[in-house]
Coordinates of C-alpha atoms (C1' of nucleotides) in Angstrom, one line a residue:
Chain A
X9 CA -39.5 29.4 97.8
X10 CA -40.5 29.3 94.2
X11 CA -38.1 32.0 93.0
X12 CA -39.3 32.0 89.4
X13 CA -42.6 33.2 90.4
X14 CA -41.3 35.9 92.4
X15 CA -39.3 37.4 89.7
X16 CA -41.3 40.2 88.1
X17 CA -40.2 40.1 84.4
X18 CA -41.9 43.5 83.3
X19 CA -40.3 45.4 86.2
X20 CA -36.8 44.0 85.2
X21 CA -37.5 45.0 81.7
X22 CA -38.3 48.4 82.6
X23 CA -35.2 48.9 84.7
X24 CA -33.0 47.5 82.0
X25 CA -34.6 50.2 79.7
X26 CA -34.0 53.0 82.1
X27 CA -30.4 51.9 82.7
X28 CA -29.7 51.6 78.8
X29 CA -31.0 55.1 78.4
X30 CA -29.2 56.5 81.5
X31 CA -25.8 55.4 80.1
X32 CA -26.5 56.4 76.5
X33 CA -24.9 59.5 75.0
X34 CA -27.7 60.5 73.0
X35 CA -31.3 60.0 72.9
X36 CA -32.6 56.5 71.5
X37 CA -35.4 55.9 69.3
X38 CA -38.2 53.2 70.0
X39 CA -36.5 50.9 67.3
X40 CA -33.1 51.2 68.8
X41 CA -34.2 50.5 72.2
X42 CA -35.9 47.5 71.0
X43 CA -32.7 46.4 69.3
X44 CA -30.5 47.0 72.3
X45 CA -32.9 45.2 74.7
X46 CA -33.7 42.4 72.3
X47 CA -37.4 43.1 72.8
X48 CA -40.3 43.4 70.7
X49 CA -41.2 47.0 69.6
X50 CA -44.7 46.7 71.1
X51 CA -43.3 45.6 74.4
X52 CA -40.8 48.6 74.4
X53 CA -43.8 50.9 73.3
X54 CA -45.6 49.9 76.5
X55 CA -42.4 50.2 78.7
X56 CA -41.7 53.6 77.5
X57 CA -45.3 54.8 77.5
X58 CA -45.3 53.8 81.2
X59 CA -42.0 55.5 81.9
X60 CA -43.2 58.6 80.1
X61 CA -46.4 58.8 82.0
X62 CA -44.6 58.4 85.3
X63 CA -42.0 61.1 84.2
X64 CA -38.9 59.2 84.0
X65 CA -38.6 59.6 80.2
X66 CA -39.2 62.5 77.8
X67 CA -39.6 62.6 74.3
X68 CA -38.4 65.0 71.6
X69 CA -41.6 66.0 69.6
X70 CA -39.7 66.1 66.3
X71 CA -37.2 63.3 66.3
X72 CA -39.5 61.1 68.4
X73 CA -36.4 59.9 70.4
X74 CA -36.5 59.2 74.0
X75 CA -34.2 60.9 76.7
X76 CA -34.4 61.0 80.5
X77 CA -37.2 62.9 82.1
X78 CA -37.4 65.0 85.2
X79 CA -38.4 62.2 87.5
X80 CA -35.2 60.3 86.5
X81 CA -33.2 63.4 87.6
X82 CA -35.0 63.6 90.9
X83 CA -34.4 59.9 91.3
X84 CA -30.7 60.0 90.5
X85 CA -30.2 62.9 92.8
X86 CA -31.8 61.2 95.7
X87 CA -30.0 58.0 95.2
X88 CA -26.6 59.9 95.0
X89 CA -27.5 62.0 98.0
X90 CA -28.4 59.2 100.0
X91 CA -25.4 57.0 99.1
X92 CA -23.5 56.1 102.5
X93 CA -20.3 55.2 100.7
X94 CA -20.0 58.6 99.1
X95 CA -21.1 60.4 102.3
X96 CA -18.6 58.5 104.6
X97 CA -15.8 58.7 102.0
X98 CA -15.8 62.2 101.1
X99 CA -14.1 63.7 104.3
X100 CA -11.4 61.1 104.1
X101 CA -10.8 61.6 100.3
X102 CA -10.7 65.4 100.8
X103 CA -8.1 65.1 103.9
X104 CA -5.9 62.9 101.7
X105 CA -6.0 65.2 98.8
X106 CA -4.9 68.3 100.9
X107 CA -2.3 66.3 102.7
X108 CA -0.5 65.2 99.4
X109 CA -1.8 67.8 96.8
X110 CA -3.0 65.3 94.3
X111 CA -6.1 64.0 92.8
X112 CA -8.0 61.5 94.8
X113 CA -10.8 59.3 93.5
X114 CA -13.5 56.6 94.7
X115 CA -14.9 54.2 92.4
X116 CA -17.1 51.2 92.4
X117 CA -17.2 48.0 90.0
X118 CA -20.1 47.6 87.5
X119 CA -19.7 44.8 85.3
X120 CA -16.1 44.9 83.7
X121 CA -16.1 48.7 84.2
X122 CA -15.4 51.1 87.0
X123 CA -17.8 53.9 87.8
X124 CA -16.5 57.1 89.4
X125 CA -18.3 57.8 92.7
X126 CA -16.4 60.9 93.9
X127 CA -13.4 62.9 92.5
X128 CA -11.2 65.4 94.6
X129 CA -9.4 67.1 91.9
X130 CA -6.3 69.3 92.2
X131 CA -5.5 72.0 89.9
X132 CA -3.0 70.1 87.9
X133 CA -4.0 69.3 84.4
X134 CA -4.7 65.6 83.5
X135 CA -5.1 64.4 80.1
X136 CA -8.4 62.6 80.3
X137 CA -11.8 64.2 81.3
X138 CA -13.6 62.5 84.0
X139 CA -16.5 63.1 86.4
X140 CA -18.7 61.5 88.9
X141 CA -20.4 58.8 86.8
X142 CA -17.8 58.3 84.2
X143 CA -17.0 54.8 83.4
X144 CA -13.6 53.2 82.4
X145 CA -12.5 49.7 81.7
X146 CA -11.4 47.8 85.1
X147 CA -8.6 46.0 83.5
X148 CA -6.4 48.9 82.9
X149 CA -7.2 51.3 85.8
X150 CA -5.7 50.9 89.2
X151 CA -9.1 51.1 91.0
X152 CA -10.4 48.5 88.6
X153 CA -7.5 46.2 89.4
X154 CA -8.2 46.7 93.1
X155 CA -11.6 45.6 92.7
X156 CA -11.1 42.8 90.3
X157 CA -8.4 41.2 92.8
X158 CA -10.7 40.6 95.6
X159 CA -13.7 39.3 93.8
X160 CA -14.8 35.7 94.4
X161 CA -13.2 33.3 91.9
X162 CA -16.5 32.4 90.2
X163 CA -17.6 36.1 89.7
X164 CA -14.1 36.9 88.4
X165 CA -14.3 34.1 86.0
X166 CA -17.5 35.4 84.7
X167 CA -16.1 38.8 84.1
X168 CA -13.2 37.5 82.4
X169 CA -15.4 36.0 79.7
X170 CA -16.8 39.4 79.2
X171 CA -13.7 41.3 78.9
X172 CA -12.1 42.6 75.8
X173 CA -8.6 44.0 75.8
X174 CA -7.8 47.1 74.0
X175 CA -4.1 48.4 73.7
X176 CA -4.6 52.0 75.1
X177 CA -0.8 52.4 75.4
X178 CA 2.2 50.1 75.0
X179 CA 2.0 49.3 78.7
X180 CA -1.6 48.1 78.6
X181 CA -2.2 44.5 79.7
X182 CA -3.6 42.6 76.9
X183 CA -4.4 39.1 78.1
X184 CA -6.3 37.2 80.9
X185 CA -3.0 35.6 82.0
X186 CA -1.1 38.9 82.4
X187 CA -4.2 40.4 84.2
X188 CA -4.3 37.2 86.4
X189 CA -0.8 37.6 87.4
X190 CA -1.1 41.3 88.2
X191 CA -4.3 40.6 90.3
X192 CA -2.3 38.2 92.4
X193 CA 0.4 40.8 92.7
X194 CA -2.5 43.3 94.0
X195 CA -3.5 40.8 96.5
X196 CA -0.2 40.1 97.7
X197 CA 0.8 43.9 98.1
X198 CA -2.7 45.0 99.0
X199 CA -2.8 47.7 96.5
X200 CA -2.9 48.1 92.8
X201 CA -1.0 50.3 90.4
X202 CA -1.6 51.8 87.0
X203 CA 1.6 52.6 85.1
X204 CA 0.6 54.4 82.1
X205 CA -1.8 51.5 81.0
X206 CA -4.7 53.6 80.1
X207 CA -3.3 56.8 79.0
X208 CA 0.4 57.9 78.5
X209 CA 1.3 60.5 81.1
X210 CA -0.9 59.1 83.8
X211 CA -0.1 57.0 86.7
X212 CA -2.1 55.9 89.7
X213 CA -2.3 53.7 92.8
X214 CA -5.5 52.2 94.3
X215 CA -6.6 50.4 97.5
X216 CA -9.5 48.6 98.3
X217 CA -12.5 50.0 100.5
X218 CA -14.3 47.2 102.7
X219 CA -17.8 47.2 104.1
X220 CA -18.7 45.9 107.7
X221 CA -18.7 42.5 106.4
X222 CA -15.1 42.6 104.9
X223 CA -16.3 42.5 101.2
X224 CA -14.4 44.9 98.9
X225 CA -17.1 47.3 97.7
X226 CA -15.0 50.3 96.3
X227 CA -11.7 51.5 95.5
X228 CA -9.6 54.7 96.3
X229 CA -6.9 56.0 94.1
X230 CA -4.3 58.7 93.9
X231 CA -3.8 59.8 90.3
X232 CA -0.7 61.6 89.2
X233 CA 1.1 62.8 86.1
X234 CA 4.0 60.5 85.2
X235 CA 6.2 63.5 84.7
X236 CA 6.1 64.5 88.3
X237 CA 6.0 61.0 90.0
X238 CA 8.3 58.2 89.4
X239 CA 6.8 54.6 89.7
X240 CA 9.1 53.9 92.8
X241 CA 7.4 56.9 94.7
X242 CA 4.0 55.7 93.5
X243 CA 4.5 52.2 95.1
X244 CA 6.1 53.3 98.3
X245 CA 4.8 57.0 99.6
X246 CA 1.6 57.1 97.6
X247 CA 0.6 53.5 98.0
X248 CA 0.8 54.1 101.8
X249 CA -1.4 57.0 101.5
X250 CA -4.0 55.2 99.4
X251 CA -4.0 52.3 101.9
X252 CA -4.4 54.6 104.7
X253 CA -7.3 56.4 103.2
X254 CA -9.0 53.2 102.2
X255 CA -8.4 51.9 105.8
X256 CA -10.1 54.9 107.2
X257 CA -13.0 54.7 104.8
X258 CA -13.4 51.1 105.7
X259 CA -13.1 51.8 109.3
X260 CA -16.0 54.2 109.1
X261 CA -18.1 51.8 107.2
X262 CA -17.7 49.4 110.0
X263 CA -14.9 47.1 108.8
X264 CA -12.7 45.6 111.4
X265 CA -9.5 44.0 110.4
X266 CA -9.4 41.5 113.5
X267 CA -12.6 40.3 112.5
X268 CA -11.6 38.9 109.1
Chain B
X22 CA -54.9 54.5 71.5
X23 CA -56.1 52.2 74.4
X24 CA -53.8 54.0 77.0
X25 CA -54.9 51.7 79.9
X26 CA -53.7 48.7 78.2
X27 CA -50.3 50.3 77.6
X28 CA -49.7 51.1 81.2
X29 CA -47.6 48.5 83.0
X30 CA -48.8 48.6 86.6
X31 CA -46.1 46.5 87.9
X32 CA -43.3 48.6 86.4
X33 CA -45.1 51.6 88.0
X34 CA -45.3 49.9 91.4
X35 CA -41.4 49.0 91.1
X36 CA -40.4 52.6 90.3
X37 CA -42.5 53.7 93.2
X38 CA -40.7 51.5 95.5
X39 CA -37.4 52.5 94.4
X40 CA -38.3 56.2 94.6
X41 CA -39.6 55.8 98.0
X42 CA -36.5 54.1 99.1
X43 CA -34.5 56.6 97.5
X44 CA -35.9 59.3 99.6
X45 CA -36.0 57.7 102.9
X46 CA -33.6 58.5 105.5
X47 CA -33.3 55.1 106.8
X48 CA -33.7 51.6 105.5
X49 CA -37.2 50.3 105.4
X50 CA -38.8 46.9 106.3
X51 CA -41.1 44.9 103.9
X52 CA -44.0 45.7 106.0
X53 CA -43.2 49.4 106.1
X54 CA -42.7 49.5 102.3
X55 CA -46.1 47.9 102.0
X56 CA -47.8 50.5 104.3
X57 CA -46.3 53.5 102.5
X58 CA -47.1 52.1 99.2
X59 CA -50.3 50.8 100.0
X60 CA -49.6 47.4 98.5
X61 CA -50.2 43.8 99.9
X62 CA -47.1 42.5 101.5
X63 CA -46.8 39.7 99.1
X64 CA -46.9 42.3 96.1
X65 CA -44.0 44.1 97.9
X66 CA -42.2 40.9 98.4
X67 CA -42.0 40.1 94.8
X68 CA -41.1 43.7 94.0
X69 CA -38.3 43.6 96.4
X70 CA -37.2 40.2 95.4
X71 CA -36.8 41.4 91.9
X72 CA -34.9 44.6 92.5
X73 CA -32.6 42.7 95.0
X74 CA -31.8 40.2 92.2
X75 CA -31.2 43.1 89.8
X76 CA -28.8 44.7 92.4
X77 CA -31.0 47.8 92.8
X78 CA -31.7 46.9 96.5
X79 CA -29.6 45.3 99.3
X80 CA -30.9 43.9 102.5
X81 CA -29.4 43.8 105.9
X82 CA -29.1 40.3 107.2
X83 CA -30.0 41.0 110.8
X84 CA -32.7 43.8 110.5
X85 CA -34.1 42.3 107.4
X86 CA -34.4 46.1 106.1
X87 CA -33.9 47.2 102.6
X88 CA -31.6 49.9 101.4
X89 CA -30.4 51.0 97.9
X90 CA -27.9 48.5 96.4
X91 CA -25.0 49.0 94.1
X92 CA -26.9 49.1 90.8
X93 CA -29.1 51.8 92.1
X94 CA -25.8 53.8 92.7
X95 CA -24.6 53.2 89.2
X96 CA -27.9 54.3 87.8
X97 CA -28.1 57.4 89.9
X98 CA -24.6 58.2 88.8
X99 CA -25.4 57.7 85.3
X100 CA -28.4 59.7 85.3
X101 CA -26.8 62.7 87.0
X102 CA -23.8 62.6 84.9
X103 CA -25.9 62.6 81.7
X104 CA -28.3 65.5 82.8
X105 CA -28.1 68.1 80.1
X106 CA -29.6 70.6 82.6
X107 CA -26.8 70.3 85.0
X108 CA -24.1 70.2 82.3
X109 CA -25.3 73.3 80.6
X110 CA -25.9 75.2 83.8
X111 CA -22.8 74.5 85.6
X112 CA -20.5 77.2 83.9
X113 CA -23.1 79.7 84.1
X114 CA -23.5 79.2 87.7
X115 CA -19.8 79.2 88.5
X116 CA -19.3 82.5 86.5
X117 CA -22.1 84.3 88.5
X118 CA -20.8 82.9 91.7
X119 CA -17.2 84.2 91.0
X120 CA -18.6 87.8 89.8
X121 CA -20.6 88.3 92.9
X122 CA -18.8 86.2 95.5
X123 CA -22.1 84.4 96.8
X124 CA -23.6 81.0 96.9
X125 CA -25.5 80.2 93.6
X126 CA -28.0 77.4 93.3
X127 CA -30.0 75.3 90.8
X128 CA -33.1 73.4 91.6
X129 CA -36.1 71.7 90.0
X130 CA -39.7 71.2 91.1
X131 CA -40.9 67.8 92.2
X132 CA -44.4 67.8 93.7
X133 CA -44.5 70.6 96.4
X134 CA -40.8 70.5 97.0
X135 CA -37.7 71.8 95.1
X136 CA -34.8 69.3 94.7
X137 CA -31.3 70.7 94.6
X138 CA -29.4 70.0 91.3
X139 CA -26.3 71.9 91.6
X140 CA -24.7 74.3 94.2
X141 CA -21.7 76.6 94.0
X142 CA -20.9 77.2 97.5
X143 CA -18.9 80.2 98.6
X144 CA -16.9 80.1 101.8
X145 CA -19.4 82.0 103.9
X146 CA -21.2 80.0 106.5
X147 CA -24.8 79.5 106.0
X148 CA -27.0 78.0 108.7
X149 CA -28.8 75.3 106.8
X150 CA -27.1 72.3 105.3
X151 CA -27.8 71.6 101.8
X152 CA -26.4 69.4 99.2
X153 CA -27.2 68.0 95.7
X154 CA -30.3 66.1 96.0
X155 CA -31.6 68.0 99.1
X156 CA -35.3 68.7 99.2
X157 CA -37.1 71.9 100.5
X158 CA -40.6 73.0 100.5
X159 CA -41.4 75.2 97.4
X160 CA -43.7 77.8 99.2
X161 CA -41.0 79.2 101.4
X162 CA -38.1 79.2 98.9
X163 CA -37.2 81.6 96.2
X164 CA -36.5 79.0 93.7
X165 CA -39.8 77.2 94.8
X166 CA -41.6 80.4 94.1
X167 CA -40.0 81.1 90.8
X168 CA -40.9 77.4 89.7
X169 CA -44.5 77.7 91.1
X170 CA -45.3 81.1 89.5
X171 CA -45.0 79.7 86.0
X172 CA -46.9 76.5 86.3
X173 CA -50.3 76.1 84.4
X174 CA -53.3 76.9 86.4
X175 CA -54.5 73.5 86.7
X176 CA -51.2 71.9 87.9
X177 CA -50.7 74.7 90.4
X178 CA -54.4 74.1 91.7
X179 CA -53.4 70.6 92.2
X180 CA -50.2 71.3 94.0
X181 CA -52.0 73.7 96.3
X182 CA -54.2 71.0 97.4
X183 CA -51.3 69.0 98.6
X184 CA -49.5 71.9 100.4
X185 CA -49.2 72.2 104.1
X186 CA -47.9 75.4 105.4
X187 CA -45.6 75.4 108.4
X188 CA -44.3 78.5 110.1
X189 CA -40.5 78.4 109.9
X190 CA -40.2 81.9 110.8
X191 CA -42.4 85.0 111.6
X192 CA -42.0 85.8 107.8
X193 CA -43.1 82.7 106.4
X194 CA -46.3 82.7 104.1
X195 CA -49.0 80.6 105.7
X196 CA -51.9 80.6 103.3
X197 CA -52.8 79.8 99.6
X198 CA -54.0 83.4 99.4
X199 CA -50.9 85.0 100.6
X200 CA -48.8 82.5 98.4
X201 CA -51.1 83.3 95.2
X202 CA -50.5 87.0 95.8
X203 CA -46.8 86.3 95.9
X204 CA -46.8 84.2 92.8
X205 CA -48.5 87.0 91.0
X206 CA -45.8 89.4 92.2
X207 CA -43.2 86.9 90.7
X208 CA -44.9 86.7 87.4
X209 CA -45.0 90.7 87.3
X210 CA -41.4 91.2 88.3
X211 CA -40.0 88.0 86.7
X212 CA -38.0 87.0 89.8
X213 CA -38.7 85.8 93.2
X214 CA -37.3 86.5 96.6
X215 CA -37.3 84.8 99.9
X216 CA -37.1 87.2 102.8
X217 CA -36.1 85.0 105.9
X218 CA -39.2 82.9 105.2
X219 CA -37.3 79.3 105.5
X220 CA -34.7 80.4 108.0
X221 CA -33.8 83.5 109.9
X222 CA -30.7 84.9 108.7
X223 CA -31.2 83.9 105.1
X224 CA -32.3 85.7 102.0
X225 CA -32.5 84.7 98.6
X226 CA -33.5 85.7 95.0
X227 CA -34.4 83.3 92.2
X228 CA -35.1 83.5 88.4
X229 CA -36.7 80.9 86.2
X230 CA -34.7 78.8 83.7
X231 CA -36.5 78.0 80.4
X232 CA -36.1 75.2 78.0
X233 CA -36.4 75.3 74.3
X234 CA -40.0 75.2 74.2
X235 CA -40.2 78.2 76.7
X236 CA -41.4 76.0 79.7
X237 CA -39.9 76.8 83.0
X238 CA -37.9 73.7 84.1
X239 CA -35.6 74.9 86.8
X240 CA -34.7 78.0 88.8
X241 CA -31.4 79.5 89.8
X242 CA -30.9 81.5 93.0
X243 CA -28.5 83.6 94.7
X244 CA -28.3 83.0 98.4
X245 CA -27.0 85.4 101.0
X246 CA -26.8 85.9 104.8
X247 CA -29.2 88.7 105.8
X248 CA -26.5 90.3 108.0
X249 CA -24.8 91.3 104.9
X250 CA -27.4 91.9 102.3
X251 CA -30.5 94.2 102.7
X252 CA -33.7 93.3 101.0
X253 CA -33.3 96.3 98.7
X254 CA -29.9 95.1 97.2
X255 CA -31.4 91.6 96.8
X256 CA -34.4 93.0 94.9
X257 CA -32.1 95.2 92.6
X258 CA -28.6 94.2 92.0
X259 CA -28.7 90.6 92.8
X260 CA -32.2 89.9 91.2
X261 CA -30.6 91.4 88.0
X262 CA -27.6 88.9 88.3
X263 CA -30.2 85.9 88.8
X264 CA -32.1 87.0 86.0
X265 CA -29.1 87.3 83.7
X266 CA -27.7 83.8 84.8
X267 CA -31.1 82.2 84.2
X268 CA -31.4 83.8 80.8
X269 CA -27.9 82.5 79.8
X270 CA -28.7 79.0 80.8
X271 CA -32.1 79.2 79.1
X272 CA -30.4 80.6 75.9
X273 CA -28.0 77.7 76.0
X274 CA -30.9 75.3 76.4
X275 CA -32.5 76.7 73.2
X276 CA -34.9 79.1 74.6
X277 CA -35.5 82.2 72.4
X278 CA -37.6 85.0 74.0
X279 CA -38.8 86.3 70.5
X280 CA -40.4 83.0 69.9
X281 CA -42.8 83.1 72.8
Chain C
dT11 C1' -45.3 29.7 127.4
dA12 C1' -48.5 32.5 125.0
dT13 C1' -49.4 36.1 122.0
dC14 C1' -48.5 39.2 118.3
dA15 C1' -46.0 40.9 114.5
dA16 C1' -43.0 40.6 110.7
dG17 C1' -41.0 37.7 107.2
dT18 C1' -41.5 33.7 104.1
dA19 C1' -44.0 30.5 101.2
dT20 C1' -47.9 28.8 98.5
dC21 C1' -51.4 28.4 95.1
dG22 C1' -55.8 29.5 92.5
dC23 C1' -57.2 32.9 89.4
dA24 C1' -58.1 36.3 86.0
dT25 C1' -56.4 39.9 83.8
dA26 C1' -52.2 42.1 82.9
dG27 C1' -48.7 42.0 79.7
dC28 C1' -47.2 40.0 75.5
dG29 C1' -46.1 39.8 70.6
dA30 C1' -47.9 39.4 66.0
dT31 C1' -49.7 42.3 63.1
dA32 C1' -52.2 46.1 60.7
dA33 C1' -52.4 50.9 59.9
dA34 C1' -50.6 55.3 59.7
dA35 C1' -47.0 58.4 59.5
dG36 C1' -42.4 60.0 58.2
dT37 C1' -38.3 59.7 55.1
dA38 C1' -35.6 59.1 50.9
dT39 C1' -35.0 58.6 46.1
dG40 C1' -35.8 58.7 41.3
Chain D
dC11 C1' -45.0 63.4 42.4
dA12 C1' -44.9 58.4 43.0
dT13 C1' -42.9 54.5 45.2
dA14 C1' -40.5 52.0 48.4
dC15 C1' -39.1 51.5 52.9
dT16 C1' -38.8 52.4 57.8
dT17 C1' -40.5 53.9 61.9
dT18 C1' -44.2 54.8 64.9
dT19 C1' -48.7 54.1 66.4
dA20 C1' -52.6 51.2 67.3
dT21 C1' -55.3 46.8 67.8
dC22 C1' -56.4 42.3 69.9
dG23 C1' -56.4 37.4 70.8
dC24 C1' -54.2 34.7 74.0
dT25 C1' -51.9 32.7 78.0
dA26 C1' -48.8 32.9 81.6
dT27 C1' -47.7 36.4 84.6
dG28 C1' -48.5 39.0 88.6
dC29 C1' -51.8 39.4 92.2
dG30 C1' -53.7 39.0 96.7
dA31 C1' -55.5 36.0 100.2
dT32 C1' -53.8 32.9 103.0
dA33 C1' -50.8 29.7 105.6
dC34 C1' -46.7 28.8 107.8
dT35 C1' -42.2 30.0 110.1
dT36 C1' -39.6 32.8 112.9
dG37 C1' -38.5 36.4 116.1
dA38 C1' -39.7 39.5 119.9
dT39 C1' -42.0 40.4 124.1
dA40 C1' -44.5 40.1 128.5

DNA sequence: TATCAAGTATCGCATAGCGATAAAAGTATG
DNA sequence: CATACTTTTATCGCTATGCGATACTTGATA
């Protein structure tokens, strides 16, 4: 198959534009979009014209900046609603949260970041504000590490090339070598921890969720305030809970351990 | 401006395909997509190839059917997360739900249907299963009627042409004439009711939410079991609550009544 | 085994989409 | 208010991109 003649460049560009705007915290101008997408202004003009016409974008009359339109909202809601992963995982997450009385999360990997798919929050106050759709760096989050650990070597190598390490706390891993060792530990134990690496006062433990083919597609974690949960309890009791939850979800998704 | 030369047909087709699949309850084959989209198989082959390559679609190895991919999930989550309407409305919905102890919803109009944007559910059991992203016909729902009532004549006329009326209950409105009279009543009173028109045992009252320009962009409703709430209470006490909630959201979105 | 349908692959073609550019509009400054 | 600069809007020649028709392969069924 002549693959280059099957790839529609203009569709790809349109999707990139929509994705860029969906991750932007403020409306963007035509010139800024052209800059971020490395496209000519006239190309972006046509892309935005098309998406405006279709209702995926809207435009502020005064500032001329673009933001997402109603059809994008409808699309986003439909996508999230029909997500099998989220539907399957929700009852399991809820069960675990009720059993242990802690916040339980589900996330997927996008590039070098995790994206939160679902959150079951307890009433405890945590000191970072997260919601469904929030993104965090993978390297200093338990779910991120659980996802990175089971990537194919080649893909992991590519992501390493893109990673920049930032010292959030004195515990944050700051080099590829340190992260590699950590990921080996994750593979050995089957779960990943975050010991105040993203934020002081926050610990978590995560386990990988597998689909029917055995591929790790998501991660579940249990997040706790450090003041209440010691690292030892995290790595034993709560790790077991995270693993059980991930296994239940994986089973519902069709994963069978014997088959791998 | 030469608008036809600015509209990118292939981008439009790709968005339509993605939208179709996001609203489908099961995976779709290449042939079925071509049928639904009225495109040639080879065009759909290229569209799907592109979206597969970008990660927006995935494909089952055995059935060859397409379903949404991980990047679609990321996109959907980002869109929903950054929705101003939802962020603005949530605290107001929550406040009202706490005050009256009933289920409160927010929805937008897409074609002849409403799409649920947010739901604050109480513990009471209701006999239809709805979630964020769910769609219902506009003509027999209070939020649908609140949205239809304030559409421009031309747009409303176009939607009337697309509507098919189905007798969900003995109360369901079954003709354009009846719906037109109902929408006049909505405009007169400023709110819309659903008196067991969609489902026996269910009543609701809805009020329109306006953006800064005064355009009705969403609707809020309060949904109750018929057994507990008489129509008279719905049209007085709860209608006032719905209107107040909608007004608070509208105000936060920048709508100023004096300006219109 | 023959038939039919779905999926995959090819290719000629013309117009769809591109980018360079010009014109218009908006903003900032002295 | 004039000028300079930036952004947005509009135009147009050009070519390669995307199209659809079609052929080929694969899979299912009677």
